[in-house]
Amino acid sequence: MLDTNVKSAELPLLVLDTRDAEDFVNASIPGTVFAGIDGKFAVWLGNAFPEVNKWRVAFIPKDPSRTKEIVERLSRVGFDKLVGHLDGGFKSWTDAYPTRVLKSNRVDPAEMAAIMAKTGGKVNVVDVRAAGEVAKGKWRGSTNVPLSGTGLKSLSNGEKDLYIYCAGAYRSLMFASALRSLYGYKGSVTDIRGGYSQGIVPSKECKAFITSKPCPKSKL
């Protein structure tokens, strides 16, 4: 449903998918950005898109019954150029266009450890947490690019394959989907399930993994 009274057609369109992370990863509409309504919705949206008046916004509700709640929470962030939402939620899209969906790249920490071992650590890992979080520890070899409008733009012209993490995988998925959908990032973008808190793998592969903390002794 679109609001034709919003006279801002010249502004870029930001389409937010407010469903849960795993639902978004398994199937999303091309061009959309993850922003789960049950996470720190307002905080991370404000970080990623601080210039709220420079976007028109539409959204996919997690549940059609929560549409009013999502509109209210968007308005608190400052998004007042709301042009509409997808009636019937994501299901209405798949009913109409069953093949026009996208599966996002996401790996478990153990899978990441295997990738690191196979490549000898020669992968591009991006930590999108805030500087204060990074100061307490980060995965070895990672580059800190905080979730922000500036951070997204700094990587937008890149072509390298990226592996992205945060504290718990909300910000990393938002960052990855925004890079792909809004900035047309040319390389592959993969977020790491569970984030930094799951970064130590107590196994024989741990030495190849990217943690700044010592690997726990393996019992294998």
Short mmCIF file of C-alpha atoms in Angstrom, two decimals:
data_model
loop_
_atom_site.label_atom_id
_atom_site.label_comp_id
_atom_site.label_asym_id
_atom_site.label_seq_id
_atom_site.Cartn_x
_atom_site.Cartn_y
_atom_site.Cartn_z
CA MET A 1 0.00 0.00 0.00
CA LEU A 2 1.57 3.29 -1.12
CA ASP A 3 1.07 6.79 0.24
CA THR A 4 0.83 9.00 -2.83
CA ASN A 5 0.90 12.14 -0.68
CA VAL A 6 4.64 11.74 -0.08
CA LYS A 7 6.14 14.19 -2.57
CA SER A 8 9.72 12.87 -2.54
CA ALA A 9 9.95 10.63 -5.59
CA GLU A 10 13.40 12.05 -6.37
CA LEU A 11 14.84 10.48 -3.20
CA PRO A 12 16.27 6.92 -3.16
CA LEU A 13 13.99 4.19 -1.87
CA LEU A 14 14.94 2.15 1.20
CA VAL A 15 12.90 -1.05 1.54
CA LEU A 16 13.21 -2.67 4.97
CA ASP A 17 12.43 -6.31 5.68
CA THR A 18 11.36 -6.48 9.32
CA ARG A 19 11.14 -10.27 9.57
CA ASP A 20 13.47 -12.42 11.66
CA ALA A 21 17.07 -12.86 10.51
CA GLU A 22 16.87 -16.52 9.50
CA ASP A 23 13.68 -15.89 7.51
CA PHE A 24 15.46 -13.09 5.64
CA VAL A 25 18.55 -15.22 5.01
CA ASN A 26 16.50 -18.10 3.60
CA ALA A 27 14.46 -15.93 1.24
CA SER A 28 14.18 -12.19 0.70
CA ILE A 29 13.00 -9.81 -1.99
CA PRO A 30 15.93 -8.56 -4.12
CA GLY A 31 16.85 -4.99 -3.21
CA THR A 32 15.66 -5.13 0.40
CA VAL A 33 17.60 -4.49 3.62
CA PHE A 34 17.29 -6.56 6.78
CA ALA A 35 15.92 -4.68 9.82
CA GLY A 36 14.29 -7.17 12.17
CA ILE A 37 11.57 -5.50 14.21
CA ASP A 38 12.33 -7.64 17.27
CA GLY A 39 15.97 -6.58 17.51
CA LYS A 40 17.49 -3.16 18.29
CA PHE A 41 15.53 -1.85 15.35
CA ALA A 42 15.72 1.89 16.03
CA VAL A 43 19.33 1.93 17.24
CA TRP A 44 20.86 0.09 14.31
CA LEU A 45 18.70 1.81 11.68
CA GLY A 46 19.78 5.16 13.10
CA ASN A 47 23.42 4.09 12.85
CA ALA A 48 23.18 2.78 9.30
CA PHE A 49 21.02 5.59 7.91
CA PRO A 50 21.65 8.73 9.98
CA GLU A 51 20.45 11.06 7.21
CA VAL A 52 16.87 9.90 7.57
CA ASN A 53 15.39 12.70 5.47
CA LYS A 54 17.33 11.56 2.42
CA TRP A 55 15.36 8.33 2.04
CA ARG A 56 11.89 7.29 1.06
CA VAL A 57 11.00 4.23 3.12
CA ALA A 58 8.82 1.20 2.49
CA PHE A 59 8.76 -1.99 4.52
CA ILE A 60 7.78 -5.63 4.63
CA PRO A 61 6.02 -6.36 7.94
CA LYS A 62 7.06 -9.38 9.94
CA ASP A 63 3.35 -9.90 10.50
CA PRO A 64 0.59 -7.79 8.92
CA SER A 65 -0.89 -7.27 12.40
CA ARG A 66 2.27 -5.34 13.40
CA THR A 67 2.14 -2.79 10.59
CA LYS A 68 1.02 0.09 12.84
CA GLU A 69 3.77 -0.72 15.36
CA ILE A 70 6.43 -0.64 12.64
CA VAL A 71 5.18 2.71 11.32
CA GLU A 72 5.34 4.17 14.84
CA ARG A 73 8.85 2.87 15.46
CA LEU A 74 10.09 4.18 12.13
CA SER A 75 8.70 7.60 12.95
CA ARG A 76 10.59 7.61 16.25
CA VAL A 77 13.82 7.10 14.35
CA GLY A 78 12.89 10.06 12.15
CA PHE A 79 11.81 8.34 8.95
CA ASP A 80 8.87 10.53 8.00
CA LYS A 81 8.91 9.93 4.24
CA LEU A 82 7.10 6.62 4.49
CA VAL A 83 5.66 5.56 1.14
CA GLY A 84 4.06 2.26 2.07
CA HIS A 85 4.31 -1.39 3.03
CA LEU A 86 3.77 -4.77 1.39
CA ASP A 87 0.16 -5.79 1.96
CA GLY A 88 -0.06 -9.34 3.22
CA GLY A 89 3.62 -9.45 4.18
CA PHE A 90 6.31 -11.55 2.53
CA LYS A 91 3.89 -14.37 1.69
CA SER A 92 1.99 -12.11 -0.66
CA TRP A 93 5.20 -11.59 -2.62
CA THR A 94 6.07 -15.29 -2.88
CA ASP A 95 2.50 -16.08 -3.88
CA ALA A 96 2.80 -13.63 -6.77
CA TYR A 97 6.48 -14.12 -7.64
CA PRO A 98 7.64 -17.50 -6.28
CA THR A 99 10.95 -17.47 -8.17
CA ARG A 100 11.90 -13.85 -7.54
CA VAL A 101 13.54 -14.32 -4.15
CA LEU A 102 17.13 -14.15 -2.96
CA LYS A 103 19.02 -16.38 -0.52
CA SER A 104 21.65 -14.54 1.52
CA ASN A 105 25.13 -15.85 2.26
CA ARG A 106 25.56 -16.85 5.92
CA VAL A 107 28.02 -19.23 7.58
CA ASP A 108 28.37 -20.70 11.06
CA PRO A 109 31.55 -19.98 13.07
CA ALA A 110 32.70 -23.58 12.53
CA GLU A 111 32.26 -23.16 8.78
CA MET A 112 34.25 -19.94 8.98
CA ALA A 113 37.01 -21.77 10.79
CA ALA A 114 37.17 -24.31 7.97
CA ILE A 115 37.32 -21.52 5.39
CA MET A 116 40.17 -19.89 7.30
CA ALA A 117 42.05 -23.18 7.48
CA LYS A 118 41.58 -23.87 3.77
CA THR A 119 42.72 -20.40 2.69
CA GLY A 120 45.48 -19.98 5.24
CA GLY A 121 43.61 -17.02 6.71
CA LYS A 122 43.65 -15.12 3.43
CA VAL A 123 40.08 -13.84 3.53
CA ASN A 124 38.65 -10.36 4.08
CA VAL A 125 36.88 -10.17 7.43
CA VAL A 126 35.01 -7.03 8.48
CA ASP A 127 34.01 -6.26 12.07
CA VAL A 128 31.02 -3.87 12.04
CA ARG A 129 30.86 -3.35 15.81
CA ALA A 130 31.54 0.01 17.46
CA ALA A 131 35.10 1.02 18.33
CA GLY A 132 34.44 0.58 22.05
CA GLU A 133 33.43 -3.04 21.50
CA VAL A 134 36.44 -3.73 19.31
CA ALA A 135 38.79 -2.31 21.96
CA LYS A 136 37.80 -5.20 24.23
CA GLY A 137 38.77 -7.80 21.65
CA LYS A 138 38.32 -8.68 18.02
CA TRP A 139 38.87 -11.59 15.67
CA ARG A 140 42.46 -11.73 14.49
CA GLY A 141 42.90 -10.32 10.99
CA SER A 142 39.62 -8.42 10.90
CA THR A 143 39.17 -4.79 9.84
CA ASN A 144 36.84 -2.56 11.84
CA VAL A 145 34.23 -0.74 9.72
CA PRO A 146 31.38 0.20 12.11
CA LEU A 147 27.78 0.00 10.97
CA SER A 148 27.18 3.57 9.79
CA GLY A 149 26.39 5.51 6.67
CA THR A 150 30.08 6.38 6.36
CA GLY A 151 31.13 2.78 6.90
CA LEU A 152 28.80 1.48 4.21
CA LYS A 153 29.95 4.08 1.70
CA SER A 154 33.62 3.34 2.44
CA LEU A 155 33.20 -0.21 1.14
CA SER A 156 30.62 0.45 -1.56
CA ASN A 157 33.06 0.47 -4.49
CA GLY A 158 34.92 -2.67 -3.47
CA GLU A 159 35.00 -5.99 -5.28
CA LYS A 160 36.62 -8.31 -2.74
CA ASP A 161 34.63 -11.12 -1.17
CA LEU A 162 33.77 -10.12 2.41
CA TYR A 163 32.92 -12.01 5.59
CA ILE A 164 31.13 -9.75 8.07
CA TYR A 165 30.48 -10.12 11.79
CA CYS A 166 29.21 -8.11 14.74
CA ALA A 167 28.35 -9.07 18.31
CA GLY A 168 25.38 -11.28 17.55
CA ALA A 169 24.71 -11.15 13.77
CA TYR A 170 21.98 -8.48 13.59
CA ARG A 171 24.22 -5.62 12.46
CA SER A 172 26.28 -7.84 10.18
CA LEU A 173 23.18 -8.95 8.27
CA MET A 174 21.93 -5.37 8.00
CA PHE A 175 25.35 -4.24 6.78
CA ALA A 176 25.69 -7.09 4.29
CA SER A 177 22.20 -6.64 2.85
CA ALA A 178 22.63 -2.85 2.57
CA LEU A 179 25.95 -3.23 0.74
CA ARG A 180 24.34 -5.62 -1.72
CA SER A 181 20.97 -3.92 -2.16
CA LEU A 182 21.73 -0.22 -1.94
CA TYR A 183 25.33 0.07 -3.06
CA GLY A 184 25.52 -2.73 -5.63
CA TYR A 185 28.61 -4.28 -4.07
CA LYS A 186 30.36 -6.34 -6.74
CA GLY A 187 31.96 -9.04 -4.58
CA SER A 188 30.17 -11.63 -2.49
CA VAL A 189 29.10 -10.62 1.01
CA THR A 190 28.66 -13.21 3.75
CA ASP A 191 27.66 -12.61 7.36
CA ILE A 192 28.70 -14.90 10.19
CA ARG A 193 25.94 -16.42 12.30
CA GLY A 194 26.28 -15.75 16.03
CA GLY A 195 28.94 -13.08 15.63
CA TYR A 196 31.91 -12.36 17.87
CA SER A 197 30.49 -14.18 20.86
CA GLN A 198 30.77 -17.44 18.92
CA GLY A 199 34.23 -16.74 17.54
CA ILE A 200 36.25 -19.28 19.51
CA VAL A 201 36.02 -22.78 18.13
CA PRO A 202 37.42 -25.36 20.60
CA SER A 203 38.71 -27.80 18.01
CA LYS A 204 41.79 -28.64 15.99
CA GLU A 205 40.78 -25.91 13.52
CA CYS A 206 40.93 -23.14 16.10
CA LYS A 207 44.50 -22.08 15.38
CA ALA A 208 43.42 -21.19 11.87
CA PHE A 209 40.47 -19.18 13.12
CA ILE A 210 40.45 -15.45 13.62
CA THR A 211 40.17 -14.76 17.31
CA SER A 212 42.36 -12.32 19.23
CA LYS A 213 42.09 -14.56 22.29
CA PRO A 214 44.19 -17.73 22.77
CA CYS A 215 42.60 -20.88 21.41
CA PRO A 216 41.33 -23.18 24.16
CA LYS A 217 43.14 -26.50 24.30
CA SER A 218 41.41 -29.07 22.18
CA LYS A 219 40.29 -32.33 23.65
CA LEU A 220 40.42 -33.96 20.23
#
